[in-house]
Structure formats: structure tokens, C-alpha cells
Coordinates of C-alpha atoms in Angstrom, one line a residue:
Chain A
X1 CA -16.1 39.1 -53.0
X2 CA -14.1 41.0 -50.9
X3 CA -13.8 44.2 -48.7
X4 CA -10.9 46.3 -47.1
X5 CA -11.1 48.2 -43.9
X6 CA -8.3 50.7 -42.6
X7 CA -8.0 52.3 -39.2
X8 CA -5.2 54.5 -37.2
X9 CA -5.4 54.8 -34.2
X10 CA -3.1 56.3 -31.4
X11 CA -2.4 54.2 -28.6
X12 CA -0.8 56.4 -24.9
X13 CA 1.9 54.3 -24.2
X14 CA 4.9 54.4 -25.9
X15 CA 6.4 52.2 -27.8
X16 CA 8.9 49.9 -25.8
X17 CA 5.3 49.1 -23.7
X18 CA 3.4 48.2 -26.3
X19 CA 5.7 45.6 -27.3
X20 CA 6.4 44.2 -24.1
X21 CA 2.4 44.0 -23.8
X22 CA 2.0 42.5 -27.3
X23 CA 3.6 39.3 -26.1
X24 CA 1.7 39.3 -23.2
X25 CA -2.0 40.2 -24.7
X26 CA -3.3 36.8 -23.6
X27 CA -5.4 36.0 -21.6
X28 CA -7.3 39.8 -21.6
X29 CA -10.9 40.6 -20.3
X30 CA -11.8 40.7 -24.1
X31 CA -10.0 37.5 -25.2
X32 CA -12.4 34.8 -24.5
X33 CA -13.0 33.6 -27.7
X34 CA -8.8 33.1 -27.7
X35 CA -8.5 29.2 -26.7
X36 CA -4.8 28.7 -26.7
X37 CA -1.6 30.7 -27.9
X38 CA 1.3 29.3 -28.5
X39 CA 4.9 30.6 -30.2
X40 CA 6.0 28.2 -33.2
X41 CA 9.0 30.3 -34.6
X42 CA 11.3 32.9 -33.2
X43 CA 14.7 34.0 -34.8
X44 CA 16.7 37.1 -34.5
X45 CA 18.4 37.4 -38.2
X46 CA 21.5 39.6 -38.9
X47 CA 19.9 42.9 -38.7
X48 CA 18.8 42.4 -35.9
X49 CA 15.0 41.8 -36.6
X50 CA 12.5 39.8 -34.0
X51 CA 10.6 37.5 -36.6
X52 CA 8.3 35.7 -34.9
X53 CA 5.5 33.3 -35.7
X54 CA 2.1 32.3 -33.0
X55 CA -0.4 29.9 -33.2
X56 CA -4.2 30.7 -32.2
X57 CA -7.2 28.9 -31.6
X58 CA -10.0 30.5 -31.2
X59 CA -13.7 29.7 -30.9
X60 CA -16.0 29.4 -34.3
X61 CA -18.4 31.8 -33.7
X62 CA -21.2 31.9 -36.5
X63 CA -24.6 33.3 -36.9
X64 CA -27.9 30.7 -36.6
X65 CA -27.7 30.6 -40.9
X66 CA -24.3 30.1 -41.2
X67 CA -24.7 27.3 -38.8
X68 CA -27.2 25.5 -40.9
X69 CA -25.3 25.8 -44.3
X70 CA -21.6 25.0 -42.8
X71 CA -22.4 22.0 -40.5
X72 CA -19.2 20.8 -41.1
X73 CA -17.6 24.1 -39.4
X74 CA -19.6 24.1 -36.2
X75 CA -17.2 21.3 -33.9
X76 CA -13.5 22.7 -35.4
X77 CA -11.7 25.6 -33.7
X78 CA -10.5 28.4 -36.0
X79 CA -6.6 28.2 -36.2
X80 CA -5.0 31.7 -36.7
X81 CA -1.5 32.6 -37.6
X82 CA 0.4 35.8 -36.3
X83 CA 3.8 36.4 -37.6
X84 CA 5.7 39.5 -36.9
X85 CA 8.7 41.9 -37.2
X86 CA 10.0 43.6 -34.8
X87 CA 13.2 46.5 -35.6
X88 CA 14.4 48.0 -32.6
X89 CA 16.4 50.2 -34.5
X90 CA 13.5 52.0 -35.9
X91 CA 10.7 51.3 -33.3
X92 CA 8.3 49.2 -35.4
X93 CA 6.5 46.3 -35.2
X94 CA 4.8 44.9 -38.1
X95 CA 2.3 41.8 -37.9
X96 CA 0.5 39.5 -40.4
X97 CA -2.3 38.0 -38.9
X98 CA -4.6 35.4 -41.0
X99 CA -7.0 32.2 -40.4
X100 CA -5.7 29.1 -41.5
X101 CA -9.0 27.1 -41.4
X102 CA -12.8 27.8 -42.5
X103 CA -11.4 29.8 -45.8
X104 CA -14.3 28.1 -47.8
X105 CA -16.3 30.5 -45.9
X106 CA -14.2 33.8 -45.6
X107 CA -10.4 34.6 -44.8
X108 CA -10.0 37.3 -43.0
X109 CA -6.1 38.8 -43.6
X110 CA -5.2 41.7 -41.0
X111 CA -1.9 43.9 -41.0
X112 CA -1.0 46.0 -38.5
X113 CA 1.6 48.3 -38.1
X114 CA 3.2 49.8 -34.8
X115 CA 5.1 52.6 -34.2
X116 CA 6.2 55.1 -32.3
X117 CA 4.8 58.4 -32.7
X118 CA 7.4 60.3 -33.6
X119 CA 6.0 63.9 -32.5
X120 CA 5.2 62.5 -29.5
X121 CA 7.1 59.5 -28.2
X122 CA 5.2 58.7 -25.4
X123 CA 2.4 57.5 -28.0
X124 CA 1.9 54.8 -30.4
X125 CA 0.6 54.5 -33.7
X126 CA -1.6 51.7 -34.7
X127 CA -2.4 51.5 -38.5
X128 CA -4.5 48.2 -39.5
X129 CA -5.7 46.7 -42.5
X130 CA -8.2 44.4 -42.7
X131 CA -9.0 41.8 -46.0
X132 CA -11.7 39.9 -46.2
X133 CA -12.7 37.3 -48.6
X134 CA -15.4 35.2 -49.6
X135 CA -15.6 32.9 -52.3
X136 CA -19.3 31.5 -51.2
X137 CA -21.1 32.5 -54.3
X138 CA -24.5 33.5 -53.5
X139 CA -24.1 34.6 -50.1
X140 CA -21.8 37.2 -50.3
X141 CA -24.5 39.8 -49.1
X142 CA -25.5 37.6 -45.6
X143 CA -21.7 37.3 -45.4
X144 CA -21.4 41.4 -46.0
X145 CA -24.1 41.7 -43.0
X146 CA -22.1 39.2 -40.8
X147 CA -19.3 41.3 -41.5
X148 CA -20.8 44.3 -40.2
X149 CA -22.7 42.8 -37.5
X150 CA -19.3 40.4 -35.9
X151 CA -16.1 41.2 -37.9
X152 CA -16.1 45.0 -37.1
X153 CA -17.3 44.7 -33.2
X154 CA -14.4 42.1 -33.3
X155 CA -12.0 44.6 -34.4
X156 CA -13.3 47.2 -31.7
X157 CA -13.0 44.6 -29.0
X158 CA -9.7 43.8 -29.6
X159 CA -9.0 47.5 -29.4
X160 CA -10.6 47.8 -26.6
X161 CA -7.9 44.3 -25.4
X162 CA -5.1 45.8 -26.4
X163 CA -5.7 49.1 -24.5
X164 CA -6.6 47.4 -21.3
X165 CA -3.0 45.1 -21.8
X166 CA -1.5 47.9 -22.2
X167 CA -2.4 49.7 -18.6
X168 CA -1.5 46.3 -17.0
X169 CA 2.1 45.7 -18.3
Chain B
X1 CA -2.8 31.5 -21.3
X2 CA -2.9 27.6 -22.7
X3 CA -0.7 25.7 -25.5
X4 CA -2.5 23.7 -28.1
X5 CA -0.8 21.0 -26.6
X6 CA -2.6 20.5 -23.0
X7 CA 0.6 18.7 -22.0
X8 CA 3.0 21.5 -23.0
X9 CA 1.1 24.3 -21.2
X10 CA 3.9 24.5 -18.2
X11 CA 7.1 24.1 -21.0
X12 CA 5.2 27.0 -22.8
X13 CA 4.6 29.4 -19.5
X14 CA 8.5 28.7 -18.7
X15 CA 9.7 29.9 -22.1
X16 CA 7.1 32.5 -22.3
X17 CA 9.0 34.2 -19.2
X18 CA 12.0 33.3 -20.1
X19 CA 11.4 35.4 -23.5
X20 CA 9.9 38.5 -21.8
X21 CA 12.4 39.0 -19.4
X22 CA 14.9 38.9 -22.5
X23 CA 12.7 40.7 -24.4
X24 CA 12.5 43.6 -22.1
X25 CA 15.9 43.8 -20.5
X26 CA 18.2 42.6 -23.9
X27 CA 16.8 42.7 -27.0
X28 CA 14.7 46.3 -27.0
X29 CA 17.8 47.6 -25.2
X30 CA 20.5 46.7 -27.7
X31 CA 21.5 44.1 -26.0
X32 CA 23.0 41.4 -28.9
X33 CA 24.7 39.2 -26.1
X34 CA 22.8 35.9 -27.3
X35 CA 19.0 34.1 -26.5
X36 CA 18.8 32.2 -22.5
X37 CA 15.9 30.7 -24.2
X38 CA 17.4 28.1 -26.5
X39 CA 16.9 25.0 -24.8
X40 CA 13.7 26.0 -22.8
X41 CA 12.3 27.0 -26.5
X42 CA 13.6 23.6 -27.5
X43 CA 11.8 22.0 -25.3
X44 CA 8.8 23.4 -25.5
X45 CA 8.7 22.9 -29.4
X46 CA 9.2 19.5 -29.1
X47 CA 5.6 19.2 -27.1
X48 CA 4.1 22.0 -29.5
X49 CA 4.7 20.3 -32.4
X50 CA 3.8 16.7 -31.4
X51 CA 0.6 18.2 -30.5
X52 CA 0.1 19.8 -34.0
X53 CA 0.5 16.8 -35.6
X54 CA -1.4 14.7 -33.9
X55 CA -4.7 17.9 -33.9
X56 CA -3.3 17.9 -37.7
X57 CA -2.8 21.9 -37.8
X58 CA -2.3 23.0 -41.3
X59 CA 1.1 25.0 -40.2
X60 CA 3.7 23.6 -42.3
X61 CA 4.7 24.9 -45.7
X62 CA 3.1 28.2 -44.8
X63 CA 5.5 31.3 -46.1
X64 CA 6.2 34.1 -43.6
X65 CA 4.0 37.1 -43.5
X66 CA 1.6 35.3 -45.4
X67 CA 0.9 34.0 -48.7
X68 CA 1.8 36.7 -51.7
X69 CA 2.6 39.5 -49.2
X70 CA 6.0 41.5 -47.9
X71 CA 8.5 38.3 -46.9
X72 CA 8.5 35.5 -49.0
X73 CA 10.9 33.8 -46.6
X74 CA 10.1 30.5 -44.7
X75 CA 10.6 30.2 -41.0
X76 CA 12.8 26.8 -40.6
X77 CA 11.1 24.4 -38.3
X78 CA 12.0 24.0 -34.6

């Protein structure tokens, strides 16, 4: 079972900022559920690309049913993986971002893309995609309703974290 | 913000400025004249990665970008 989600949405700062904040998202009002952060890989290849690769842990966070089916979830952390491009030539940033644990019960595979708005540089554009996959057979409709209920509010929060990093850098 | 690592979270804060400022100033201004943060980075990944270990963090072997996805190539370990 799985199901895709898109988004665009235009960020006022431009470009150069958003970066700069990107690194520096955490810790953020919204980010409480974001334990540690910490940058594994870093390289800066012959044209001139930023890859980059961070480690997350954030809280498991799951519903009273979940809880009673997954026991073996409830004590571990949820490790997440961010890697990233940046080009400065052409004012993107691209980023992978994916959970590393807990992919018995979904794995959630977002990609985001940032640029600058052309037609008006003093903006960016964010386009994300979300994946989400479970293979629990037989709960893919509770797991749809989590979805709606914590994934998506998720998604808006961190919108909401990236916005408010943003005015402070 | 903490490392994985609770011992590591002052080696991580020094790098982390260390790369902004560089970040900022160099890199998203052209600047190609080399990384300051070699050695702090160095040092800092030498905590990290102790820490990952022992926590046993499934990192290693994973491809960059993500399985099946854009770049199939493999960050080279610290």
C-alpha cells in the first residue's frame, strides 16, 4: 500500500537565506519531536556541488492501536536520513529525506526541492513529495487514517518550522 | 541542537559554526579557496561515529539520495 502527496509552496526569502537557515533549522519552536542532529558526510565534488548527508533522531510517536500491535517499536527512537545537493551555480537545493528504522510499519520517503523563484528572486520555491509505504497487510486502512490524522499535520508543522527559521536567520 | 553522541555535542556545535560561517561567506559566494573545517569535521566524526556504533545505527552501506532514486553514488566514510 502506498500513497503520494505533492505540495509547492512559495517561501519570502530568497534563496541564499533559505540555505543558510536550512543548516540551521534545529532546534525550532516546532521541532520537539527532533532529539538530535548530527552531519555524517559533507564533500564538495568537482562541480562544485554541496553533498551532504544528516542524521536524525526523532521521537516514535504512534497512536494508542499502533502501540498495542508494535510493542517492540514503543522504546526505539526513529532514525532519519537527510542527504542533499546543493549547486550554487543554479540556486538549488535538492534533499532526500527517509526513515531508516520502523519500515515494517511504514517508510515514509520525502523530496524536496528548492529554488529560487526566478520571476521574483526575493522568493523561494518549495516543491515536496512525499511516499509512503506500508507493507502491514491488513491494516493499511488504520495506517491510511494515521496518515491523515499525524503524517499530514507533520508536514504542515514543519512548514510552519521552516518559515519561523527562516525570519530568525 | 544535540549529537547522537552525548559526548560529541561540543565537537559538533564547533564544526556546525565553523561550516556556516563557510557556508555563508565562501561557498554560496563562489568562493572555491578550500574547507577551514577539515580537522574540526575530523574530529567531530570520530565521536559521531563511535557513538553510532555503539547505539548500532543502521547508516552504513546506505547509497546517496536514497535507495533506487537520482544518485546512486556512496558517500565515503569519515
Amino acid at each position: 500500500m502506498g500513497r503520494y502527496f505533492h505540495s509547492e509552496v512559495h517561501i519570502q526569502s530568497p534563496w541564499h537565506q533559505v540555505l543558510a537557515a536550512f543548516w540551521q533549522r534545529y532546534p525550532n519552536p516546532y521541532s520537539g519531536h527532533v532529539l538530535t542532529e548530527d552531519v555524517l558526510y559533507r564533500e564538495v565534488t568537482p562541480s562544485n556541488h554541496l553533498l551532504s548527508r544528516r542524521l536524525l533522531t526523532k521521537t516514535n510517536r504512534l497512536p494508542g492501536w499502533a502501540e498495542r500491535v508494535f510493542p517492540a517499536h514503543l522504546s526505539r527512537a526513529v532514525y532519519v536520513l537527510e542527504d542533499s545537493i546543493v549547486d550554487p551555480d543554479t540556486n538549488t537545493l535538492t534533499t532526500k529525506t527517509w526513515n531508516l528504522n520502523h519500515n515494517t510499519l511504514m517508510t515514509v520517503v520525502e523530496r524536496c526541492l528548492f529554488e529560487e523563484d526566478r520571476s521574483r528572486p526575493s522568493w523561494t520555491r518549495l516543491r515536496r513529495e512525499a511516499w509512503i509505504c506500508s507493507a502491514v497487510y491488513g491494516l493499511a486502512r488504520p495506517i491510511q487514517v494515521m496518515i491523515r490524522r499525524v503524517i499530514v499535520p507533520l508536514i504542515r508543522r514543519s512548514r510552519r518550522s521552516r518559515s519561523t527559521t527562516n525570519q530568525e536567520v | 541542537m544535540n549529537s547522537v553522541g552525548e559526548a560529541c555535542t561540543d565537537l559538533k556545535r564547533e564544526y556546525d559554526q565553523c561550516f556556516n560561517r563557510w557556508f555563508a561567506e565562501k561557498f554560496l559566494k563562489g568562493d572555491r579557496s578550500g574547507d577551514p573545517c577539515t580537522e574540526t569535521f575530523r574530529r567531530y566524526q570520530r565521536c559521531v561515529q563511535k557513538a553510532i556504533k555503539e547505539k548500532d545505527i543502521p547508516v552504513d552501506g546506505v547509497d546517496f539520495m536514497g535507495p533506487n532514486k537520482d544518485k546512486p553514488e556512496k558517500p565515503g566514510s569519515s
